[in-house]
Coordinates of C-alpha atoms and ligand atoms in Angstrom, one line a residue:
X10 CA 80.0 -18.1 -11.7
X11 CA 78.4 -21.4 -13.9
X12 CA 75.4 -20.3 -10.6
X13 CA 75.0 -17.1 -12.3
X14 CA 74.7 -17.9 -16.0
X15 CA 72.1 -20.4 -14.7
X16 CA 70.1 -18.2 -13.6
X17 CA 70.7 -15.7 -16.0
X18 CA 69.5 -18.3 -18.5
X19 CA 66.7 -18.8 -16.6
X20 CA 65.1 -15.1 -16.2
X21 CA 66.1 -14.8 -20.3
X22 CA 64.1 -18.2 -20.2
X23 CA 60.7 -17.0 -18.4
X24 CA 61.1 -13.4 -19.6
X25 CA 60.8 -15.4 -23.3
X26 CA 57.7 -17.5 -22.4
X27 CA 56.0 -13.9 -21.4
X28 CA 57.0 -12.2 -23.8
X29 CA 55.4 -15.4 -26.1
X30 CA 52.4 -15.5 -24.4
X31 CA 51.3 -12.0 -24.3
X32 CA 52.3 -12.0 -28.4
X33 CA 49.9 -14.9 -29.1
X34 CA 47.1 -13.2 -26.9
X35 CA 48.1 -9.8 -29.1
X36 CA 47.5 -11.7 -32.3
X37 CA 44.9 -13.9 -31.0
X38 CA 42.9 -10.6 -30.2
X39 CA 44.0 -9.0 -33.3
X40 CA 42.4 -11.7 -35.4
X41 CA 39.3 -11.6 -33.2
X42 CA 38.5 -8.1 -33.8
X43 CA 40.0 -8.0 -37.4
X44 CA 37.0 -6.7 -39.7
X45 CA 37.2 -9.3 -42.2
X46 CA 34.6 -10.9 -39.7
X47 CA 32.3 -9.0 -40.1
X48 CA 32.1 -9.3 -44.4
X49 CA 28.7 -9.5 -45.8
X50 CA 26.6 -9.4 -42.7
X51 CA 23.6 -7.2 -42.7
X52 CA 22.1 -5.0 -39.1
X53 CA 25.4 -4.0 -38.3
X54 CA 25.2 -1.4 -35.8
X55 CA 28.5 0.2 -35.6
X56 CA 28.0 2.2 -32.1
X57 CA 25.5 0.9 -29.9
X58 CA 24.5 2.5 -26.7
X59 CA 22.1 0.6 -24.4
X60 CA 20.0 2.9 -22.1
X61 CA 18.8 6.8 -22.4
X62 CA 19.7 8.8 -18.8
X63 CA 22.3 11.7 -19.0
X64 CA 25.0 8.6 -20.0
X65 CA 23.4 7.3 -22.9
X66 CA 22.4 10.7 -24.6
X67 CA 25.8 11.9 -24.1
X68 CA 27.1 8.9 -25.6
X69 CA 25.0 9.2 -28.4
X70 CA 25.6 12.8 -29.1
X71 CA 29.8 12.4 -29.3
X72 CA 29.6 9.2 -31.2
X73 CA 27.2 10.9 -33.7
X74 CA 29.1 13.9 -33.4
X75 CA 32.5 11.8 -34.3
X76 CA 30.7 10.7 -37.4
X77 CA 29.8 7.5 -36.3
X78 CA 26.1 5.4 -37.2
X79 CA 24.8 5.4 -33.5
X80 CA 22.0 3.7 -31.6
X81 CA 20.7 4.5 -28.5
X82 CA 18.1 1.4 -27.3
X83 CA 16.4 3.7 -25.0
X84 CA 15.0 0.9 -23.1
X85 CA 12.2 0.6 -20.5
X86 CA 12.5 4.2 -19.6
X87 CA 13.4 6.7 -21.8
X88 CA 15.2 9.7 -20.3
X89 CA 16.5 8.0 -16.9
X90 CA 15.6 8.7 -13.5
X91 CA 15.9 12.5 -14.4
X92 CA 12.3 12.3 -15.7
X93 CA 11.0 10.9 -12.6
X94 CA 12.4 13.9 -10.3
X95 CA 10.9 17.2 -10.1
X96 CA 12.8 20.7 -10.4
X97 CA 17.2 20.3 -10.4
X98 CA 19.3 22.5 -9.6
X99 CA 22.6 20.9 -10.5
X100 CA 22.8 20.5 -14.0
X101 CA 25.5 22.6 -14.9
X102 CA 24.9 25.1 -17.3
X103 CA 20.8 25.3 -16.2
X104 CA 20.3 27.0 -12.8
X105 CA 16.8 25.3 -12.1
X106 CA 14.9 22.9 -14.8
X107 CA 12.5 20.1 -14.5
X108 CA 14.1 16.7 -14.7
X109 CA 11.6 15.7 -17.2
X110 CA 12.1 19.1 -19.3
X111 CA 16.1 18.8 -19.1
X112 CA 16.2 15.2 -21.1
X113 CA 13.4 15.7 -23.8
X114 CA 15.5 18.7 -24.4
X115 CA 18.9 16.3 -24.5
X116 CA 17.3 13.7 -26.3
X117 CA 15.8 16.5 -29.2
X118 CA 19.7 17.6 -29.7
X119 CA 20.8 14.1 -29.3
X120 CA 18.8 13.0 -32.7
X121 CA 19.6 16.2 -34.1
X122 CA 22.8 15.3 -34.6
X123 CA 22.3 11.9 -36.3
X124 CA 22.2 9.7 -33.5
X125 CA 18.5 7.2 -33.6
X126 CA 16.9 6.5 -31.0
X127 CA 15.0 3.6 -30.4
X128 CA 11.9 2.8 -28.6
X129 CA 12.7 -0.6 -28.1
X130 CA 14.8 -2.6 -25.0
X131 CA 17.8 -4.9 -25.8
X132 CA 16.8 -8.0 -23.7
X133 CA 19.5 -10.0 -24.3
X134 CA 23.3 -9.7 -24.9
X135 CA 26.3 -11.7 -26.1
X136 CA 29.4 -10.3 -25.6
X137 CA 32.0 -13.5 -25.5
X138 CA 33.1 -13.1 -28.9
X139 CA 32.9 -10.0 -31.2
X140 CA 31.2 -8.7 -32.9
X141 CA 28.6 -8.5 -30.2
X142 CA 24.9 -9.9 -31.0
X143 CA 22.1 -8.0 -29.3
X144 CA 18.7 -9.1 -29.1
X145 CA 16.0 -6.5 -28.7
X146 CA 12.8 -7.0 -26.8
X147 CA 10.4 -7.7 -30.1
X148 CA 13.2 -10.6 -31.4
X149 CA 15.0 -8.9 -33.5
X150 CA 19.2 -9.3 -33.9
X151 CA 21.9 -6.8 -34.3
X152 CA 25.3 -7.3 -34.5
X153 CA 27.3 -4.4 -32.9
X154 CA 30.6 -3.5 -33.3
X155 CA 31.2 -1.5 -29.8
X156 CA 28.6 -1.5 -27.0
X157 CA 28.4 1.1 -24.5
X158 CA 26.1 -0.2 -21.4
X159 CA 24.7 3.1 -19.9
X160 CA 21.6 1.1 -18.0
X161 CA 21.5 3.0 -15.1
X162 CA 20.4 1.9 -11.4
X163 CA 16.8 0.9 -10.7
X164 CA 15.1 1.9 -7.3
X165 CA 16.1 -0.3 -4.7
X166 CA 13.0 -2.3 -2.7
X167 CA 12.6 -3.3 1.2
X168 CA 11.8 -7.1 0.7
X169 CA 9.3 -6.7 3.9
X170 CA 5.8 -8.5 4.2
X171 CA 3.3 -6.7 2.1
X172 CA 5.7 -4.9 -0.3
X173 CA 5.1 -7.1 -3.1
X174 CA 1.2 -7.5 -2.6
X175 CA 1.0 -4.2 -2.6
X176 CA 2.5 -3.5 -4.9
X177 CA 1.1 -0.6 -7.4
X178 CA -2.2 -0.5 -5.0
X179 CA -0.7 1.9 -2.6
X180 CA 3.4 1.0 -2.7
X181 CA 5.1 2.9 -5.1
X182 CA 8.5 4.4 -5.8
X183 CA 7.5 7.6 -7.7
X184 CA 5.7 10.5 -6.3
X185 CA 6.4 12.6 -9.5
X186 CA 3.5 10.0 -11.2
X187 CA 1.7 9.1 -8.5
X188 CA 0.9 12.2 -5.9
X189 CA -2.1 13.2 -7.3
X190 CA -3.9 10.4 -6.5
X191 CA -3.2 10.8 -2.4
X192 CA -5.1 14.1 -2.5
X193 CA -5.8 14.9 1.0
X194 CA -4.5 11.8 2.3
X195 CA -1.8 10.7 4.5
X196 CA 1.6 9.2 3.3
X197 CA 4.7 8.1 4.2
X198 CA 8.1 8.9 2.3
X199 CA 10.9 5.9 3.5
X200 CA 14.5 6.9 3.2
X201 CA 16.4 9.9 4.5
X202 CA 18.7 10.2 0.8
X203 CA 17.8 13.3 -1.4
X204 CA 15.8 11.4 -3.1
X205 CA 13.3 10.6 -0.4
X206 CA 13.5 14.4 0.3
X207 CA 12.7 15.4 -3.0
X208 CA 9.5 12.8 -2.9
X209 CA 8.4 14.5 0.4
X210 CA 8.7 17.8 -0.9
X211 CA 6.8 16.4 -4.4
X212 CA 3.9 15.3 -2.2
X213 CA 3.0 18.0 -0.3
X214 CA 1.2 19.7 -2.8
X215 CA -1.0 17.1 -3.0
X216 CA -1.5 15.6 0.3
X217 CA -2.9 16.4 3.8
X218 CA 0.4 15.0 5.3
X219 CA 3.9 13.2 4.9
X220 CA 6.0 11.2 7.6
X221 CA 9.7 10.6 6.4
X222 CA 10.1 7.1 7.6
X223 CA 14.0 7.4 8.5
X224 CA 16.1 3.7 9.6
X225 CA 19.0 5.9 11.4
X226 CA 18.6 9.1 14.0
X227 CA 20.3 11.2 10.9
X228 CA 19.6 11.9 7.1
X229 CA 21.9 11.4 4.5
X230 CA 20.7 14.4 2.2
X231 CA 22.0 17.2 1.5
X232 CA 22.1 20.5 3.7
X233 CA 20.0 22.5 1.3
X234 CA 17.7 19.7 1.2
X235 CA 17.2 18.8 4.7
X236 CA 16.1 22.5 5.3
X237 CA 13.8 22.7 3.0
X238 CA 12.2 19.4 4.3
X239 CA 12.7 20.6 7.9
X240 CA 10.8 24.1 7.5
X241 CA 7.8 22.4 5.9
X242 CA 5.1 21.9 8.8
X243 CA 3.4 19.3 6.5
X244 CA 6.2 17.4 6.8
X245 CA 7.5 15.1 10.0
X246 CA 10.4 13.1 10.2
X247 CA 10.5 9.7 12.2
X248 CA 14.0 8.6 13.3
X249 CA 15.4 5.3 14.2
X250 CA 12.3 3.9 12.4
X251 CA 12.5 0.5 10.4
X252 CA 9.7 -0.5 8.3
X253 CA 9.1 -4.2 9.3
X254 CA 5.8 -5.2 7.0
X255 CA 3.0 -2.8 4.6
X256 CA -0.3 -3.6 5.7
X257 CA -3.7 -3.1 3.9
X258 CA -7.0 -4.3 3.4
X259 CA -6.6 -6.8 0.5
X260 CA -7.2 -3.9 -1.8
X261 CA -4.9 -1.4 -1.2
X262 CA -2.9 0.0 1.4
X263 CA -3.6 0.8 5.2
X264 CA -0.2 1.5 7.1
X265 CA 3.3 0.4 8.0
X266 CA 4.4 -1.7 11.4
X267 CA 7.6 0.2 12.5
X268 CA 9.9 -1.0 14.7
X269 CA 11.7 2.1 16.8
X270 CA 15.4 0.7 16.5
X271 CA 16.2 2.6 20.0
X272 CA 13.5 1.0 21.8
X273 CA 12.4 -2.1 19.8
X274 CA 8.8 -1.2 20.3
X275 CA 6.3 -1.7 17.5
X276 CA 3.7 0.4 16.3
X277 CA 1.2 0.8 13.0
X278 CA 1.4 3.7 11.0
X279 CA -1.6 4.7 9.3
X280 CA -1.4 5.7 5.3
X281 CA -2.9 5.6 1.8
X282 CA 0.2 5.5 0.1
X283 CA 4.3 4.0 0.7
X284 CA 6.6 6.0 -1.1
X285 CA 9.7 3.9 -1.4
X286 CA 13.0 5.8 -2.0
X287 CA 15.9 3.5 -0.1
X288 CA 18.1 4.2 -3.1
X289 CA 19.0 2.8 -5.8
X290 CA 21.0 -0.5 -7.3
X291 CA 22.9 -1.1 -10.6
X292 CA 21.1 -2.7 -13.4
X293 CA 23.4 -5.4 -14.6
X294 CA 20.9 -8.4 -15.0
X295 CA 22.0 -8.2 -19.1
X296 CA 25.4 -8.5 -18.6
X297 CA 25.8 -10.4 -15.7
X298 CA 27.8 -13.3 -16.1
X299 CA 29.5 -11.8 -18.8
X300 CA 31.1 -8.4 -17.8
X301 CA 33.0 -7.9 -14.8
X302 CA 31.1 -6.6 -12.0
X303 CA 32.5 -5.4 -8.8
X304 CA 31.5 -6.3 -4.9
X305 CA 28.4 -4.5 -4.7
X306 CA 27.1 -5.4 -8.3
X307 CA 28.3 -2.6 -10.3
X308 CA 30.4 -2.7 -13.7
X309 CA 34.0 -2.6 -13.1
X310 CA 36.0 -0.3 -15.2
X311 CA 40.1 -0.8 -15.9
X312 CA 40.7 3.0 -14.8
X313 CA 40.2 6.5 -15.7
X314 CA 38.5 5.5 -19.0
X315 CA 35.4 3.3 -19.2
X316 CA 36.5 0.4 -21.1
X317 CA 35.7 -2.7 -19.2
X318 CA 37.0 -6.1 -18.9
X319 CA 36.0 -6.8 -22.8
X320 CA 37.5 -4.7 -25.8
X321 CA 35.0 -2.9 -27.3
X322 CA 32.5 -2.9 -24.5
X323 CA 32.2 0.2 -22.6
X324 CA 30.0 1.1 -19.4
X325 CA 29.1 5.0 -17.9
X326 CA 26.7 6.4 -15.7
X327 CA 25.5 5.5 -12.6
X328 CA 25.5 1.4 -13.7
X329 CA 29.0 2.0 -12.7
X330 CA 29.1 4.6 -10.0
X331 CA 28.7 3.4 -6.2
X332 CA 29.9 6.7 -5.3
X333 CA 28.8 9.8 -7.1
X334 CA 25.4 9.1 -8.6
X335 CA 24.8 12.2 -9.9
X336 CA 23.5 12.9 -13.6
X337 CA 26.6 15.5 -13.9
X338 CA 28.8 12.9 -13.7
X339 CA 26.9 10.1 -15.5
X340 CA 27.1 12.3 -18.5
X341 CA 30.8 12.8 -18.3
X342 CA 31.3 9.3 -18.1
X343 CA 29.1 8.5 -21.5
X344 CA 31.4 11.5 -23.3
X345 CA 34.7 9.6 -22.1
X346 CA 32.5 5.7 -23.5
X347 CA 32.2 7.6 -26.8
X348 CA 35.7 9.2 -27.3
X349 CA 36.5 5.5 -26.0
X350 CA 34.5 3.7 -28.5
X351 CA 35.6 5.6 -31.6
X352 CA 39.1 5.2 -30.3
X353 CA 38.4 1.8 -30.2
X354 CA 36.3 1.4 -33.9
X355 CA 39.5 4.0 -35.3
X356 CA 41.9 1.3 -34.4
X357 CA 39.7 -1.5 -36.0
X358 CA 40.0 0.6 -39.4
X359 CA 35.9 1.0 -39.2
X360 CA 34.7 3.8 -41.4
X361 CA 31.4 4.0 -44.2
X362 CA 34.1 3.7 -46.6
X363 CA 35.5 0.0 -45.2
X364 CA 32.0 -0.8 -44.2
X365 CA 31.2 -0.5 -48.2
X366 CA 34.4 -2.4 -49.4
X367 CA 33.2 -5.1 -47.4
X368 CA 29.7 -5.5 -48.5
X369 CA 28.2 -4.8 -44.6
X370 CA 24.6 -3.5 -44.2
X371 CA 23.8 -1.4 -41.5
X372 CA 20.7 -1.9 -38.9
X373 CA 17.5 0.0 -40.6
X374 CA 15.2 -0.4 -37.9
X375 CA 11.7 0.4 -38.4
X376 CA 9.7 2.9 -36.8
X377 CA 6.8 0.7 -35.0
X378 CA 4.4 3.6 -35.1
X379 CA 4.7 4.1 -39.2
X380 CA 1.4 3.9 -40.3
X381 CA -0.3 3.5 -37.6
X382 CA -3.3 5.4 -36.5
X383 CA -3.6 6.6 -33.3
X384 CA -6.3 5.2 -30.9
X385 CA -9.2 7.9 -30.0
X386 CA -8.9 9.8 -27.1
X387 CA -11.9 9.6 -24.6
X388 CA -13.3 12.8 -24.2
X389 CA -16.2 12.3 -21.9
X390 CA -18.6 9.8 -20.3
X391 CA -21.1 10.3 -23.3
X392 CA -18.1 9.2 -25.5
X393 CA -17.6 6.2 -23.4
X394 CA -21.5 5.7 -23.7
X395 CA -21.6 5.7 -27.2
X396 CA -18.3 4.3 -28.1
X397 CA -17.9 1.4 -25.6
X398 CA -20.6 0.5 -23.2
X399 CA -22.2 -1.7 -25.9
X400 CA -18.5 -2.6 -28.3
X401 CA -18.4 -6.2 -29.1
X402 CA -15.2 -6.8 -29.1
X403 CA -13.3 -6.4 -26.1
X404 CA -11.8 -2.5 -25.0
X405 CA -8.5 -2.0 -23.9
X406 CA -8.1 1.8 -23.2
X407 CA -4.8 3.3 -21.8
X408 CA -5.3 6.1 -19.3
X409 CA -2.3 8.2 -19.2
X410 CA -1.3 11.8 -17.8
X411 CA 1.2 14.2 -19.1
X412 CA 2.9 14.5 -16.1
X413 CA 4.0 10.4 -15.8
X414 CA 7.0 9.9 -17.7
X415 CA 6.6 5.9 -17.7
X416 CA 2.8 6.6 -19.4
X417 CA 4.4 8.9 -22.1
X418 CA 6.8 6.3 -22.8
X419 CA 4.4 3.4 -23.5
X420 CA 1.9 5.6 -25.5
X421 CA 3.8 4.4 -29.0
X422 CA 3.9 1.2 -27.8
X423 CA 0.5 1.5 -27.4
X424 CA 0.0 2.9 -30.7
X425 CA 1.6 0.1 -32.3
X426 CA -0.2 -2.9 -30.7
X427 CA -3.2 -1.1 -31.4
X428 CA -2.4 -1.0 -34.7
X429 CA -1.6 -4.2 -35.1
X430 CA -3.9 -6.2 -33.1
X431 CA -7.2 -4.3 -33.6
X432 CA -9.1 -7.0 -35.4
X433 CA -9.1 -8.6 -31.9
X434 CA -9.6 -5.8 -29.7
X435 CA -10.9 -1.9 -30.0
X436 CA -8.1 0.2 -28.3
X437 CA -8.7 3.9 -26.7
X438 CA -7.0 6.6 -25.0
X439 CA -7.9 8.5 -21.8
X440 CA -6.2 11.2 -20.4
X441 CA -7.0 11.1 -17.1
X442 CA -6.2 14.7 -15.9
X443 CA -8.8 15.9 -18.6
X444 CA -11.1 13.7 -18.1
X445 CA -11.3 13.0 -14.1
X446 CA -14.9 12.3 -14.3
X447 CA -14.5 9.0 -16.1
X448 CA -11.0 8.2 -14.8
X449 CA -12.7 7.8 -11.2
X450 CA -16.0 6.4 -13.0
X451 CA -13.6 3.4 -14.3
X452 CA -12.0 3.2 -10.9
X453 CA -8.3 4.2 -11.9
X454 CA -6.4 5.0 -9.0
X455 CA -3.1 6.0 -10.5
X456 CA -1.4 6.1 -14.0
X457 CA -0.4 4.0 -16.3
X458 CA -3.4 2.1 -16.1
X459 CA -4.5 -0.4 -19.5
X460 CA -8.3 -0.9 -18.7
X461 CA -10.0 -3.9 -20.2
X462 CA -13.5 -3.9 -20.8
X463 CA -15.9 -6.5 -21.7
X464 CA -19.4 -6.1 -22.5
X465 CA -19.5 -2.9 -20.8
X466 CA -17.7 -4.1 -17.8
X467 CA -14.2 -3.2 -16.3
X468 CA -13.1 -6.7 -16.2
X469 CA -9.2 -5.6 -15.3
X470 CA -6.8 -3.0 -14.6
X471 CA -3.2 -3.4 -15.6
X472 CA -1.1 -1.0 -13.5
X473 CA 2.3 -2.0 -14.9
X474 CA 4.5 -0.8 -17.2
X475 CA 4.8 -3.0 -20.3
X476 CA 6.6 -3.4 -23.0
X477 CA 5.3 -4.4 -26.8
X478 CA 5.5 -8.2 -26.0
X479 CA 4.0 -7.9 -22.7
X480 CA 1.3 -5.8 -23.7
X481 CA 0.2 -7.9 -26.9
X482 CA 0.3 -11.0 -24.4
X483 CA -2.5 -8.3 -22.4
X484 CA -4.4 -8.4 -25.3
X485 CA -4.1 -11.9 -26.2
X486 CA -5.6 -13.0 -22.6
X487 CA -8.6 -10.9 -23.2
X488 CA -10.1 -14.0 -25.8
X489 CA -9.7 -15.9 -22.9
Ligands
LIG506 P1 20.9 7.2 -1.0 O1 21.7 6.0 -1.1 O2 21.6 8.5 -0.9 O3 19.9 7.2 0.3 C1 19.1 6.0 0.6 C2 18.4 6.2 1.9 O4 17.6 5.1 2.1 C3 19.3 6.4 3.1 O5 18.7 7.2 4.0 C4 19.4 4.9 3.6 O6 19.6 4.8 5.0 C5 17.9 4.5 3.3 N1 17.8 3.1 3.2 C6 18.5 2.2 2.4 N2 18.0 0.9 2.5 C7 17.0 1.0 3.4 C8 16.1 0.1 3.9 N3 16.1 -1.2 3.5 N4 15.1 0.5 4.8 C9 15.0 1.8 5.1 N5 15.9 2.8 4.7 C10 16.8 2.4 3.8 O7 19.9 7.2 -2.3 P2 19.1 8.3 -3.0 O8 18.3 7.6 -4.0 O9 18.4 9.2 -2.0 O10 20.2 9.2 -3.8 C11 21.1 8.6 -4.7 C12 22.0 9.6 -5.3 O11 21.3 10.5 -6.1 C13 22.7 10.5 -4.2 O12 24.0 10.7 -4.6 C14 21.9 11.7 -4.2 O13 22.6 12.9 -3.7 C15 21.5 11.9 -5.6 N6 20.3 12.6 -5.8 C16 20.4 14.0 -6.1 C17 19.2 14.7 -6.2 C18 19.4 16.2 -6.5 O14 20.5 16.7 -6.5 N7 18.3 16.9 -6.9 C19 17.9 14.2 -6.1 C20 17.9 12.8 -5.8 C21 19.0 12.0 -5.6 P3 21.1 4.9 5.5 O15 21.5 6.3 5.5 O16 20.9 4.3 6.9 O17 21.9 4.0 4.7

């Protein structure tokens, strides 16, 4: 009997100490997000969403909608991968839109409703103790009250000889920019997913031929896809083929070196152009280290919702989905993120009125295009004649098409460093679909493309995409 007190009086015992513990961590928590922290501090941003795909935008539409000051950080490409596909058939409520058209219309609602968005990148994040402090890419810091990481998933690469040198000169992972460059030539697609499909079926407007480089004897698409791929006779498909090294001729691109996987042979595949499109991986380089990520490197969320291992950060979209990946459901998980985050800012007692009582400014950003004027367009090779050929200064001129979502994106950047670095360099525009005489003239073979010219002479061509700081540092090295 005395046994059974004992250990009565033990359980009680324990049963106290957790009961103890969890009420400290409670408290501890409650004074960690109590609002009194946040008194007197100025570029609050009350509901910040990091990234613009299908997640983002519907984040930012219900937390503008739930009356809440929201800010979308559109980051390095505005819109998503959505933007860089061709027609879809699988948004609901559309039967058939192009990707591009689909999210300009999302993002035009999206502001409509209140929420800003921002052409600028958060770069870095600190999220271990609230509120959060974001830095954006042009130094600025926030402090942010919930976070909702909707970053998306960037294309995956091969890590085989050649990739990287080729980079940009003949590898590239998006035929919806870069097809009409391979006019008439041959190319191979790699990757037997939808999306490699898609960039088959993208290409063969343009060029004399595609081979689908394919690892396995099967695809992975889907059946409506494979048929459409299948029934095209520009089209062939290579099984059990694995891409060992890109080749070229210092320049740009020549072939592959496959390896059959059945019989091990070797061979060289000639082509002008690699289209890579192996899939896809998470983009968690902000918060790793910080945010619980699962085995294969995506955010982990505690359940049905999409709150993850910190209060008041929330993730959606495909940087947490290993499984579905489509934009459907990446927008469904930035609604839940929202109604999650204004659950979460309810319970903190955040409103305008609060945010007023305790003397907190909110984040005015500035637009980085105000005031500026825009470069000139190039509108012929006599323009270029009379306009550049005998400038002083060093040119930079940023050839762009419509059609490239990345070159639309980095126009207001553009615009801005123009702006503010033109004492040190004359800056120009060129569209290069309606002007194709000088775009081959100055040697660009695919878009974006910043062209610096000194003394009449293309001294370099910058084929990535940059963002402000990198493309003032562009500028910079031209007085070198
Ligand atoms: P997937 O993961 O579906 O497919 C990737 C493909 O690349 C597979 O064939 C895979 O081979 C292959 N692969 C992976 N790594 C390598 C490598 N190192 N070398 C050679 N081949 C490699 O990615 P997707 O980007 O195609 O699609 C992602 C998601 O987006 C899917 O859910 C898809 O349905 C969706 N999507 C939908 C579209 C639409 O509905 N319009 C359009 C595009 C995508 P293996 O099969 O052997 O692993």
């Amino acid at each position: 009997m005395k046994k059974q007190w004992l250990v009565i009086l033990g359980v009680g015992v324990v049963a106290g100490l957790i009961g103890a513990g969890w009420w400290f961590r409670q408290q501890r928590a409650c004074s960690r997000l109590s609002l009194e922290r946040i008194a007197g501090l100025h570029d609050v941003v009350p509901f910040a969403i990091i990234g613009s795909g299908p997640a983002g935008l519907s984040a930012g539409l219900y937390g503008a909608r739930l009356g809440y000051d929201t800010i979308i950080f559109e980051g390095p490409k505005p819109g998503g991968q959505l933007t860089e596909t061709g027609y879809v058939e699988n948004w609901p409520g559309v039967p058939r839109a192009l990707g591009p058209e689909i999210m300009a219309q999302q993002r035009a609602y999206v502001a409509k409703f209140g929420a800003r968005l921002l052409s600028d990148s958060i770069v870095q994040i600190d999220l271990s103790h609230w509120p959060f402090t974001l830095t954006t890419e042009t130094g600025q810091h926030v402090t942010a009250l919930a976070v909702i990481i909707a970053t998306g998933s960037a294309p995956r690469i091969m890590q085989v000889p050649g990739e990287r040198e080729y980079w940009g000169k003949g590898v590239t992972t998006c035929a919806l920019c870069d097809a009409p460059y391979y006019k008439n030539k041959d190319v191979v697609v790699i990757g037997g997913g939808d999306t490699a499909l898609e960039e088959a079926l993208q290409l063969v407007a343009y060029v004399r031929s595609v081979t689908l480089l394919v690892r396995r004897d099967s695809l992975r698409a889907s059946a409506a896809m494979q048929m459409r791929v299948r029934t095209n006779k520009h089209i062939s498909i290579r099984f059990n083929c694995a891409v060992e090294a890109i080749v070229g001729d210092g320049a740009s691109v020549t072939g592959v070196t496959v390896r059959n996987m059945r019989t091990r042979a070797t061979e060289q595949i000639s082509a002008s152009g690699v289209f890579l499109a192996i899939g896809h991986e998470p983009r968690t380089k902000l918060v790793a280290g910080q945010l619980a990520l699962d085995r294969e490197g995506y955010i982990g969320l505690s359940g049905r919702d999409q709150q993850t291992n910190i209060e008041g950060v929330f993730a959606a979209g495909d940087v947490t989905d290993a499984v579905y990946r489509q934009a459907g459901v990446a927008a469904g998980d930035g609604i839940k993120a929202a109604i999650d985050a204004a659950r979460f800012l309810q319970k903190l007692g955040w409103d305008r009125d609060r945010a007023q009582t305790l003397g907190v400014a909110l984040y005015e950003p500035h637009d980085i295009t105000r005031g500026a004027a825009e470069p000139a367009e190039l509108g012929s090779k006599a323009a270029y004649r009379r306009l550049i050929a005998h400038a002083h200064k060093p040119v930079i001129v940023d050839c762009y098409a419509k059609h490239c979502p990345s070159c639309m994106h980095m126009l207001p950047t553009f615009q801005a460093v123009a702006n503010e670095m033109r004492g040190e360099a004359d800056f120009y525009k060129l569209n290069t679909t309606n002007v194709p005489e000088l775009t081959e003239f100055f040697g660009v073979e695919r878009v974006p493309c910043f062209l610096v010219i000194k003394h009449g002479n293309v001294i370099a061509r910058h084929y990535a995409i940059m963002n402000r700081v990198q493309m003032r540092d562009m500028v910079k090295q031209t007085r070198a």
